[in-house]
mmCIF file with all atom_site columns, C-alpha atoms in Angstrom:
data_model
loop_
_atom_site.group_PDB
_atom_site.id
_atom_site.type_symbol
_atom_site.label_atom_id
_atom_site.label_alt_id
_atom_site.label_comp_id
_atom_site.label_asym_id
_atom_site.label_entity_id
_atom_site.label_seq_id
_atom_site.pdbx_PDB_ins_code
_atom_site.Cartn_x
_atom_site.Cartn_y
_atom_site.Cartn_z
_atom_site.occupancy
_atom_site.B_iso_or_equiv
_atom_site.pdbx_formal_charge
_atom_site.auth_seq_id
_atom_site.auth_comp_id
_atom_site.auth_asym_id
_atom_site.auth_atom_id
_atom_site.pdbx_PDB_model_num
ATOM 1   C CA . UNK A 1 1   ? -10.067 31.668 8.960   1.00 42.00 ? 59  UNK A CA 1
ATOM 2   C CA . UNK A 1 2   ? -9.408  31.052 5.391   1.00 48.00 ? 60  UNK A CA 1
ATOM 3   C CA . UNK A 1 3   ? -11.754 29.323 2.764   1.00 55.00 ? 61  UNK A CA 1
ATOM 4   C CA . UNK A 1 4   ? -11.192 26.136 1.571   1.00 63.00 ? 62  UNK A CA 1
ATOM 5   C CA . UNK A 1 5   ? -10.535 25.279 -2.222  1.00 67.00 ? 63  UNK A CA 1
ATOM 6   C CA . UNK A 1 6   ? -10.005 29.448 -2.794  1.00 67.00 ? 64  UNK A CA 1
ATOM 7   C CA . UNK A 1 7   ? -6.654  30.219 -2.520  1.00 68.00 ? 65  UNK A CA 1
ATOM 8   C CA . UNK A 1 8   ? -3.517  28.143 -4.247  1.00 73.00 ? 66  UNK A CA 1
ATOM 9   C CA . UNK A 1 9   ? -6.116  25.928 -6.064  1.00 88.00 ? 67  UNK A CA 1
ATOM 10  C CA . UNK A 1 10  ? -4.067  23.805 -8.244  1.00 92.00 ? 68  UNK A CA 1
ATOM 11  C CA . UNK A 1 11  ? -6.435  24.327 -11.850 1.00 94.00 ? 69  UNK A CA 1
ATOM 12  C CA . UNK A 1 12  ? -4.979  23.043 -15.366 1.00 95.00 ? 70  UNK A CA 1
ATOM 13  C CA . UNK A 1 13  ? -7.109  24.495 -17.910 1.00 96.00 ? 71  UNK A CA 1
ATOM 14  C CA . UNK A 1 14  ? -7.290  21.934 -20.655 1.00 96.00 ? 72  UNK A CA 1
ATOM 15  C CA . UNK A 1 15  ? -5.338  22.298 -24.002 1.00 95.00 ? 73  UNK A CA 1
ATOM 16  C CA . UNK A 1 16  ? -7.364  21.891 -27.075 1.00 95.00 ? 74  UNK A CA 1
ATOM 17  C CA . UNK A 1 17  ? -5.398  18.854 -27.848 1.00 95.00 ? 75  UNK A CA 1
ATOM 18  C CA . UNK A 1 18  ? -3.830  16.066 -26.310 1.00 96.00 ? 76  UNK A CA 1
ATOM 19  C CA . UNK A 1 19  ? -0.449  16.753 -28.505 1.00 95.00 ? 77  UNK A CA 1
ATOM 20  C CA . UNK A 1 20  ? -0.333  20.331 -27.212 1.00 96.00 ? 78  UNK A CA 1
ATOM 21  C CA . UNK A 1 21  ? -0.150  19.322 -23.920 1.00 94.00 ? 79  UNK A CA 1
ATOM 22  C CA . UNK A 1 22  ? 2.680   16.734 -24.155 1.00 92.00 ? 80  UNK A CA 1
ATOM 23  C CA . UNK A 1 23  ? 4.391   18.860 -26.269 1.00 91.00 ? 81  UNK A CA 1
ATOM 24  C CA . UNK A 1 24  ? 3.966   21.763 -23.529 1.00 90.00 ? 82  UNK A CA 1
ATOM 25  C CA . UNK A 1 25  ? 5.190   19.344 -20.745 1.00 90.00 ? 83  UNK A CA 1
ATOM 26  C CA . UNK A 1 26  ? 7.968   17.144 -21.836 1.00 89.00 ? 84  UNK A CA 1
ATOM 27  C CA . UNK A 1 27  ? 9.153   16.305 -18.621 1.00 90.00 ? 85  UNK A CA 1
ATOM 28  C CA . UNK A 1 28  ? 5.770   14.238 -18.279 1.00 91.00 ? 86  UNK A CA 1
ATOM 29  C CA . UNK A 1 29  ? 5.746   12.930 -21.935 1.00 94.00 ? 87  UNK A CA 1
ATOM 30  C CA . UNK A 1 30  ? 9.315   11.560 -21.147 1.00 95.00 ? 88  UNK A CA 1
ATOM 31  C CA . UNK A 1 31  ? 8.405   9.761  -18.234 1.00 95.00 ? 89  UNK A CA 1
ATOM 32  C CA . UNK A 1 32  ? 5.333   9.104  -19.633 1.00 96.00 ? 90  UNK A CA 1
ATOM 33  C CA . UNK A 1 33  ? 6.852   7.323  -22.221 1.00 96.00 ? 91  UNK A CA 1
ATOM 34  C CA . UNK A 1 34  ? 9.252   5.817  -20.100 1.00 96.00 ? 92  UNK A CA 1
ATOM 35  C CA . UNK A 1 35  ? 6.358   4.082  -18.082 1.00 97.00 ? 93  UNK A CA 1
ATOM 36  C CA . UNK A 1 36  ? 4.454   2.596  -21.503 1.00 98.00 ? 94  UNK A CA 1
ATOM 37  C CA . UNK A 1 37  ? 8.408   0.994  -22.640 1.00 97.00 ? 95  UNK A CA 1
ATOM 38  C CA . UNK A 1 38  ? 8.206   -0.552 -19.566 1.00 97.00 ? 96  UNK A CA 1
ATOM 39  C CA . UNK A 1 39  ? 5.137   -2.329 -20.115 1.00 98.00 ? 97  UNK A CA 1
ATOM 40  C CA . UNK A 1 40  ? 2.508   0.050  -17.602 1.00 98.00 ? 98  UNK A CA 1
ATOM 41  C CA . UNK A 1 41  ? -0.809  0.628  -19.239 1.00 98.00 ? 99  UNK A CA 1
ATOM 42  C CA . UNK A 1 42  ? -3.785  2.299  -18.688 1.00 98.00 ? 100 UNK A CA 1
ATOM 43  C CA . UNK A 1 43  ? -7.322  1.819  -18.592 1.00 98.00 ? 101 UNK A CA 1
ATOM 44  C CA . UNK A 1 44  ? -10.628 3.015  -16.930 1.00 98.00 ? 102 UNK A CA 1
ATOM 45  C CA . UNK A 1 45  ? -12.110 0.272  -14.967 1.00 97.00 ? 103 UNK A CA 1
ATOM 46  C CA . UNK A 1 46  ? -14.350 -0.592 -11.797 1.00 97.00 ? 104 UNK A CA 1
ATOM 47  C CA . UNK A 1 47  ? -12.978 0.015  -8.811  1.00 97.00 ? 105 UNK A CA 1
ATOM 48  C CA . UNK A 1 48  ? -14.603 -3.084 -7.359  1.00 96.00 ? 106 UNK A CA 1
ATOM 49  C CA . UNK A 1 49  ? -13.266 -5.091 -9.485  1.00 96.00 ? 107 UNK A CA 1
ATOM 50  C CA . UNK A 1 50  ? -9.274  -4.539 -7.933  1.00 98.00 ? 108 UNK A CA 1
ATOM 51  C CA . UNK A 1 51  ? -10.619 -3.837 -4.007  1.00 97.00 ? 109 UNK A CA 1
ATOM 52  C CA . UNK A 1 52  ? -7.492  -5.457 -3.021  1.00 98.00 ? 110 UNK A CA 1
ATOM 53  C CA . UNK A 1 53  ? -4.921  -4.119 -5.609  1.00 98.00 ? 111 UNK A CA 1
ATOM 54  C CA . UNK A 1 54  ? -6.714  -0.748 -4.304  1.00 98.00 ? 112 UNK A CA 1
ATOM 55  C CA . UNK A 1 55  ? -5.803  -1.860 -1.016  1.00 97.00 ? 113 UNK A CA 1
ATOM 56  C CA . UNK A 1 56  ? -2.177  -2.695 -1.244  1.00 97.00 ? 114 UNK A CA 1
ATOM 57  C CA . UNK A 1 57  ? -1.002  0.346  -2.970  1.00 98.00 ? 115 UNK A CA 1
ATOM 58  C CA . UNK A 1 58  ? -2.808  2.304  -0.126  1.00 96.00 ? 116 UNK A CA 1
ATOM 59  C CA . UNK A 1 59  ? -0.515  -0.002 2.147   1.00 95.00 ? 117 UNK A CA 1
ATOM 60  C CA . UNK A 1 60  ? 2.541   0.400  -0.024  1.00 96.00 ? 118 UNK A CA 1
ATOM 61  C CA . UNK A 1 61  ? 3.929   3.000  1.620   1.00 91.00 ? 119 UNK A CA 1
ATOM 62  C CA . UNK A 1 62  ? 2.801   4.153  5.084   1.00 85.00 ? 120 UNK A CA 1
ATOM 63  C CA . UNK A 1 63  ? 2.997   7.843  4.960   1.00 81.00 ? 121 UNK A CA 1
ATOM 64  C CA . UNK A 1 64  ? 1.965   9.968  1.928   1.00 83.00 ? 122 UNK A CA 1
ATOM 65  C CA . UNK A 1 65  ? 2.596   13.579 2.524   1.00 75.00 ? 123 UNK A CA 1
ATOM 66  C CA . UNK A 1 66  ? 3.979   13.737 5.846   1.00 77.00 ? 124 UNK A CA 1
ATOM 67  C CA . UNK A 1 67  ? 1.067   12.252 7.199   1.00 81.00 ? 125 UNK A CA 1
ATOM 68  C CA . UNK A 1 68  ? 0.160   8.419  8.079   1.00 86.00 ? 126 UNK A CA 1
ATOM 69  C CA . UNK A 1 69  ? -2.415  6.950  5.480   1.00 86.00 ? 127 UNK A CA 1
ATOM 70  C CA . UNK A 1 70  ? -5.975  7.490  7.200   1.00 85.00 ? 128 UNK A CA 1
ATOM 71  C CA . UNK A 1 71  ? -7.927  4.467  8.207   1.00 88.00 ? 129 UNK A CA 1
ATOM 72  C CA . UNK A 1 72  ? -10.284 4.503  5.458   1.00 89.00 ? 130 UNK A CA 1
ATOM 73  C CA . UNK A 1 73  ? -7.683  4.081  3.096   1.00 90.00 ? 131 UNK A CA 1
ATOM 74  C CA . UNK A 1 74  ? -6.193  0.426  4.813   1.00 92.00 ? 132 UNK A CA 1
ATOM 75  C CA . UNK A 1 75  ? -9.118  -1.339 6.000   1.00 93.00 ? 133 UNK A CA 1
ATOM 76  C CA . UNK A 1 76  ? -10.467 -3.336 2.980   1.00 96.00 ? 134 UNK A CA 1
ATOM 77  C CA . UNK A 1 77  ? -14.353 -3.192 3.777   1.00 96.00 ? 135 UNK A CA 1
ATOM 78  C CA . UNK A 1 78  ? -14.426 0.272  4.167   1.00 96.00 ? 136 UNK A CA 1
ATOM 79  C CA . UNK A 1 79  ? -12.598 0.392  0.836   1.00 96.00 ? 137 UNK A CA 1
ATOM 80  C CA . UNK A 1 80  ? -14.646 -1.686 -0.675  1.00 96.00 ? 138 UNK A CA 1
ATOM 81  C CA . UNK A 1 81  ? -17.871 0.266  0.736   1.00 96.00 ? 139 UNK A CA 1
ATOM 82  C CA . UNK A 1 82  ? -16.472 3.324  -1.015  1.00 94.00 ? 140 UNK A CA 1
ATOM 83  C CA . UNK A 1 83  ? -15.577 1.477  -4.137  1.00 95.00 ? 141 UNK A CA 1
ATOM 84  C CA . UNK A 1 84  ? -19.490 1.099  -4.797  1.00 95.00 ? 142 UNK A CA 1
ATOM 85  C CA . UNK A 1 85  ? -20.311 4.403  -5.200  1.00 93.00 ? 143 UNK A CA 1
ATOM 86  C CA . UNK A 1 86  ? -17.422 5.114  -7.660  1.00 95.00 ? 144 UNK A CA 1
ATOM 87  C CA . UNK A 1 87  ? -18.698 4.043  -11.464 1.00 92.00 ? 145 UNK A CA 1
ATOM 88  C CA . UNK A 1 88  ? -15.343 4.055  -12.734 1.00 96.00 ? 146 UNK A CA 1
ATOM 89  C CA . UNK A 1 89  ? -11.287 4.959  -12.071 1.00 97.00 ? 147 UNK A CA 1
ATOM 90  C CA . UNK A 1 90  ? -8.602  5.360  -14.213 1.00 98.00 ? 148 UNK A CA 1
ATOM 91  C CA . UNK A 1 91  ? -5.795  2.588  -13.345 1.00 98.00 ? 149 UNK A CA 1
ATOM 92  C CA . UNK A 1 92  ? -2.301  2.025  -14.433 1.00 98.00 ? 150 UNK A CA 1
ATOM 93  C CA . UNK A 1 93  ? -1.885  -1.836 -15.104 1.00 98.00 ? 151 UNK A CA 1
ATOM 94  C CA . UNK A 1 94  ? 1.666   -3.731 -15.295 1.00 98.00 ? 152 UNK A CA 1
ATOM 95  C CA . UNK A 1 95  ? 2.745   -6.361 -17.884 1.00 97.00 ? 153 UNK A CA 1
ATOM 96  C CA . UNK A 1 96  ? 1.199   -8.891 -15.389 1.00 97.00 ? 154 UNK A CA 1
ATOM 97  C CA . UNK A 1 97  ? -2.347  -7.350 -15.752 1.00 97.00 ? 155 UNK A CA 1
ATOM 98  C CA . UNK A 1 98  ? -1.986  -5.911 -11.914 1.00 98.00 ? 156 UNK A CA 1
ATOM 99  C CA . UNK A 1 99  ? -3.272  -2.506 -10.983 1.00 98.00 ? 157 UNK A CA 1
ATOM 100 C CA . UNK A 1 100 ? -0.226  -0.136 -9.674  1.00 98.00 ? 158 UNK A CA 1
ATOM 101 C CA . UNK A 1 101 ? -1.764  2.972  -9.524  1.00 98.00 ? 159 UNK A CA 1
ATOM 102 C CA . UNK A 1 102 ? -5.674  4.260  -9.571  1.00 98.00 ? 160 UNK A CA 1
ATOM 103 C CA . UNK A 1 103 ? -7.029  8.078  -9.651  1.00 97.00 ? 161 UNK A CA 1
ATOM 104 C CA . UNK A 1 104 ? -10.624 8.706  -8.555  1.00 97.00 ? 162 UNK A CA 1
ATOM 105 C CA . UNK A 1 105 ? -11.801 11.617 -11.320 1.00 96.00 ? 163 UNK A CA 1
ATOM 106 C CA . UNK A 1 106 ? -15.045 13.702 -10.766 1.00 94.00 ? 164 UNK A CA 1
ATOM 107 C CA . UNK A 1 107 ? -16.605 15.672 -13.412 1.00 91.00 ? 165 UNK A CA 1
ATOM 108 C CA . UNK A 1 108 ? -18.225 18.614 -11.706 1.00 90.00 ? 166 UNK A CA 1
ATOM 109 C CA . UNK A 1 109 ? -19.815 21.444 -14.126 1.00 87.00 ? 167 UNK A CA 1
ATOM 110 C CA . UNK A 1 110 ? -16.476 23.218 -16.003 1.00 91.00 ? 168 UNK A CA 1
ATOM 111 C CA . UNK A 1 111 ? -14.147 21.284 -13.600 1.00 93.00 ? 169 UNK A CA 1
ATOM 112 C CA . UNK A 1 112 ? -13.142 17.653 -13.264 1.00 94.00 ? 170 UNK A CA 1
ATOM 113 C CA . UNK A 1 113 ? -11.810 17.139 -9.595  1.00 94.00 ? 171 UNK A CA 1
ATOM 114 C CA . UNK A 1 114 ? -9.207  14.832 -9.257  1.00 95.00 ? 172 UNK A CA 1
ATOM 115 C CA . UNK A 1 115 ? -10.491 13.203 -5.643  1.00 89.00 ? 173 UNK A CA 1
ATOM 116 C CA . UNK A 1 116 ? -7.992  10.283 -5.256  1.00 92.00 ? 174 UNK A CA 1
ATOM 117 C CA . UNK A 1 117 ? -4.589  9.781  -7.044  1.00 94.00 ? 175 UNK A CA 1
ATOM 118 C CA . UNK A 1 118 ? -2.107  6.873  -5.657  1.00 95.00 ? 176 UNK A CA 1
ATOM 119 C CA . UNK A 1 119 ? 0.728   4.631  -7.013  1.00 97.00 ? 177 UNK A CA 1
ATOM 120 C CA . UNK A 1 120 ? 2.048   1.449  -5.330  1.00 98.00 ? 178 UNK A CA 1
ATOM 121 C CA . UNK A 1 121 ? 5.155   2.768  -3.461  1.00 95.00 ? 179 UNK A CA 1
ATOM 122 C CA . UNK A 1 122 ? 7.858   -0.344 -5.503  1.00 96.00 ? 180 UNK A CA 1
ATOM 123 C CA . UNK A 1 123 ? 6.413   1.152  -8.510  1.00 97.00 ? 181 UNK A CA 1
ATOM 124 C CA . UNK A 1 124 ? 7.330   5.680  -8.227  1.00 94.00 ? 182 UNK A CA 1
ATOM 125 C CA . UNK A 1 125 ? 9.950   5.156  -10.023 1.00 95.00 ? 183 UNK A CA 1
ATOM 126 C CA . UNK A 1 126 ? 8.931   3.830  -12.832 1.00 96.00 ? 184 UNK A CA 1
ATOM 127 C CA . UNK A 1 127 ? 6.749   6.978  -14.060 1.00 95.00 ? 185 UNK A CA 1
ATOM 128 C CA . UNK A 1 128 ? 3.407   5.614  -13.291 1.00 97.00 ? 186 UNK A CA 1
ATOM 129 C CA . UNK A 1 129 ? 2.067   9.085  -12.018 1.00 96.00 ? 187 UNK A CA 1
ATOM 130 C CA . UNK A 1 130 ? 3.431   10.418 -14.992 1.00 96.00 ? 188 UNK A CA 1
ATOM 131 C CA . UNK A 1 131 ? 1.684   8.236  -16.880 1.00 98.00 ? 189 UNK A CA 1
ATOM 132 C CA . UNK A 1 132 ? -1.550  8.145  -14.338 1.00 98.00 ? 190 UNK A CA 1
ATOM 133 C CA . UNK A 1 133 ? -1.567  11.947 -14.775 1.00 96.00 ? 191 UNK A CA 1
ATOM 134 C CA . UNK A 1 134 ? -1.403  12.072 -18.426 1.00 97.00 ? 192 UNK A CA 1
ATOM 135 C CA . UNK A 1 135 ? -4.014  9.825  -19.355 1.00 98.00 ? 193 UNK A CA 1
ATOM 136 C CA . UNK A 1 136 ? -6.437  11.898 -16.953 1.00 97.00 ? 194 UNK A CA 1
ATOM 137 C CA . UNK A 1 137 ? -5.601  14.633 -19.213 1.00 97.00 ? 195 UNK A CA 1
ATOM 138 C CA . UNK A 1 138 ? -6.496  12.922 -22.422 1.00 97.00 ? 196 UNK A CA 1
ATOM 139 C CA . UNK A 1 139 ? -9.795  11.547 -21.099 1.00 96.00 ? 197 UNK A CA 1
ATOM 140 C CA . UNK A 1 140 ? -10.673 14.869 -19.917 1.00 96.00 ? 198 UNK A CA 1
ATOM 141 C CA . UNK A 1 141 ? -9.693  16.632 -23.069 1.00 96.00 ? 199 UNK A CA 1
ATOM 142 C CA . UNK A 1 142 ? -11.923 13.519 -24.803 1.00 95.00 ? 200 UNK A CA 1
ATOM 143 C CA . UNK A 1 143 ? -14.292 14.029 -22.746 1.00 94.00 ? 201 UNK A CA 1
ATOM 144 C CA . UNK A 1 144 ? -14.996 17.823 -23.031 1.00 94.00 ? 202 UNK A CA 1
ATOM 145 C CA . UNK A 1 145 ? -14.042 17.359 -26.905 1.00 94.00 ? 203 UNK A CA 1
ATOM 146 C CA . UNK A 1 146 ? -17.470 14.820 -27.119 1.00 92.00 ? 204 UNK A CA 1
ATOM 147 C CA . UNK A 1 147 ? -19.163 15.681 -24.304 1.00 89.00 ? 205 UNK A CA 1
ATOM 148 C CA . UNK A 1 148 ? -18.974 19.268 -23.975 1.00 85.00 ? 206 UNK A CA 1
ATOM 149 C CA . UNK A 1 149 ? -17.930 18.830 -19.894 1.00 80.00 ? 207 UNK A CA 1
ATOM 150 C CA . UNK A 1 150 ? -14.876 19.999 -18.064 1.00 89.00 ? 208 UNK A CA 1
ATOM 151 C CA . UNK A 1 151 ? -12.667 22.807 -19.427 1.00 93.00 ? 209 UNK A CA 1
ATOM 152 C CA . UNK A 1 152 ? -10.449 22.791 -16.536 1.00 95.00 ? 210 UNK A CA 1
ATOM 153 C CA . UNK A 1 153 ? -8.642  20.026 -14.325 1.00 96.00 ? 211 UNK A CA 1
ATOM 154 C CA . UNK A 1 154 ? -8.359  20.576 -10.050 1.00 92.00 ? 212 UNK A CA 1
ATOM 155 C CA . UNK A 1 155 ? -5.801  18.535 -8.374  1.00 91.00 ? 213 UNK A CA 1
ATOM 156 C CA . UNK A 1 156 ? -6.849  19.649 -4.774  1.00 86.00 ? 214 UNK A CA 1
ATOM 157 C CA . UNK A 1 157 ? -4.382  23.066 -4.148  1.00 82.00 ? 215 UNK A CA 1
ATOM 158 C CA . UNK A 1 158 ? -0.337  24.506 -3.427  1.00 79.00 ? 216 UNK A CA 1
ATOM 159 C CA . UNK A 1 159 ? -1.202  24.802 0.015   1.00 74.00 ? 217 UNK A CA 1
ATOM 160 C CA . UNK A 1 160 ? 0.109   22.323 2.142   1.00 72.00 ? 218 UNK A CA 1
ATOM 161 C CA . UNK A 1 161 ? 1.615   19.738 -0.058  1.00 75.00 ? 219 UNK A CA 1
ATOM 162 C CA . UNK A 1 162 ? 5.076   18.943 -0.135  1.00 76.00 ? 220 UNK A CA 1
ATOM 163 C CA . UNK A 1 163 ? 7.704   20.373 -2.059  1.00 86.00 ? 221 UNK A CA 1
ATOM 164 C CA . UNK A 1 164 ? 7.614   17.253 -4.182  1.00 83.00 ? 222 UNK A CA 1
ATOM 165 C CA . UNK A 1 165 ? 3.884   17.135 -4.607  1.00 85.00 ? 223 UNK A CA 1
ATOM 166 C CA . UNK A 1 166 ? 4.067   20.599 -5.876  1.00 87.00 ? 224 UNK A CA 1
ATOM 167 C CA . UNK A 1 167 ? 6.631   20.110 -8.323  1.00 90.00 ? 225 UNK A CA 1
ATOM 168 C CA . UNK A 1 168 ? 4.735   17.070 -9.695  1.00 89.00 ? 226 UNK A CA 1
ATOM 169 C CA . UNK A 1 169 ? 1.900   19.459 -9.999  1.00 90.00 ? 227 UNK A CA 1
ATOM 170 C CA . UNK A 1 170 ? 3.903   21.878 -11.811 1.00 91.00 ? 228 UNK A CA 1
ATOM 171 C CA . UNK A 1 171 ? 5.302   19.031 -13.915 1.00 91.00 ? 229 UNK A CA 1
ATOM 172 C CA . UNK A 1 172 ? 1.954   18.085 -15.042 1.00 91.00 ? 230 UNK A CA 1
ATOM 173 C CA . UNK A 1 173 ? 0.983   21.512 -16.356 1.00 91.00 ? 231 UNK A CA 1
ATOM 174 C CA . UNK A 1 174 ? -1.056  23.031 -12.712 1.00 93.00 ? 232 UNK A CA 1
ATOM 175 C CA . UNK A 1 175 ? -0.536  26.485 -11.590 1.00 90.00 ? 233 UNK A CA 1
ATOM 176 C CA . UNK A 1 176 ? -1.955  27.809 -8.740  1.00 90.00 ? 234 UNK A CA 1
ATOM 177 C CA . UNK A 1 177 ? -5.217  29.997 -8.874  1.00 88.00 ? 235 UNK A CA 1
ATOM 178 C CA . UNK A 1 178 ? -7.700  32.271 -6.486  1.00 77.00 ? 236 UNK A CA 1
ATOM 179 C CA . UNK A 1 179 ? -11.246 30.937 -7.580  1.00 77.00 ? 237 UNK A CA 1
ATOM 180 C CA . UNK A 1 180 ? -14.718 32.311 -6.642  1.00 73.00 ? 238 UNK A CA 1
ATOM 181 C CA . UNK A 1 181 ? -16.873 29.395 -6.296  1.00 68.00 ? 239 UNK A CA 1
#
């Protein structure tokens, strides 16, 4: 009845600088920031080199949105499977070197789709979306800076997530948009 991806879609259209944005969002530079004192890092890695740290935040917690985590997302060979046709993901990394939260990013034409975004459950807390969220930002904003890709960031749309999905969306600078494809 409706079309998918038209209605509600959650679109951040990219600041010309990194600095903007934080400044723009302080909410996410605090926790941000809170995350980094902490000792949480980031960097953009293989994803089959951390299969199992993949694996165990899926298994963290065993419902994300209301709904029980799908298959696919707790069986470690079709994980890994998946893993091989993903070049690269951006991970959050603790002091110990271990992987505690990984997003899946997607460059397509003037938008780069944000596919997969988890966070070991022990580890919400702590800011690591925040932190997740922000460095997707500043890649993308590198990226279209050098590149000349993406102008605009898609974390899925309004419709149907939870109140406290959507106000992480809204924390992290997404509004909801009607898009033509």
């Amino acid at each position: 009845v409706t079309r998918s991806k038209k209605w509600g879609v959650a679109l951040l259209p990219l600041p010309a600088t990194f600095d903007v944005y934080q400044s723009d969002h302080t909410s996410l530079r605090k926790r941000r920031r809170h995350a980094m004192k902490d000792g949480y890092s980031h960097a953009i890695v293989s994803p089959l080199a951390h299969v199992d740290e993949i694996v165990a935040i899926n298994r963290s917690v065993p419902a994300r949105q209301g709904h029980p985590m799908a298959e696919h997302y707790l069986d470690r060979d079709t994980v890994a499977k998946n893993a091989e046709s993903i070049t690269e993901m951006h991970g959050i990394f603790d002091r110990e070197g271990q992987l505690r939260a990984y997003s899946v990013v997607r460059p397509i034409g003037d938008v780069a789709v944000i596919s997969q975004i988890l966070g070991h459950g022990d580890h919400l807390e702590r800011g690591i979306m925040y932190l997740l969220m922000g460095e997707i930002v500043q890649t993308a904003i590198e990226r279209r800076d050098s590149l000349g890709s993406s102008r605009w960031l898609m974390y899925d749309t309004f419709w149907g997530a939870t109140k406290g999905l959507a106000f992480f969306k809204e924390r992290a600078g997404f509004a909801p948009y009607t898009v033509d494809w």
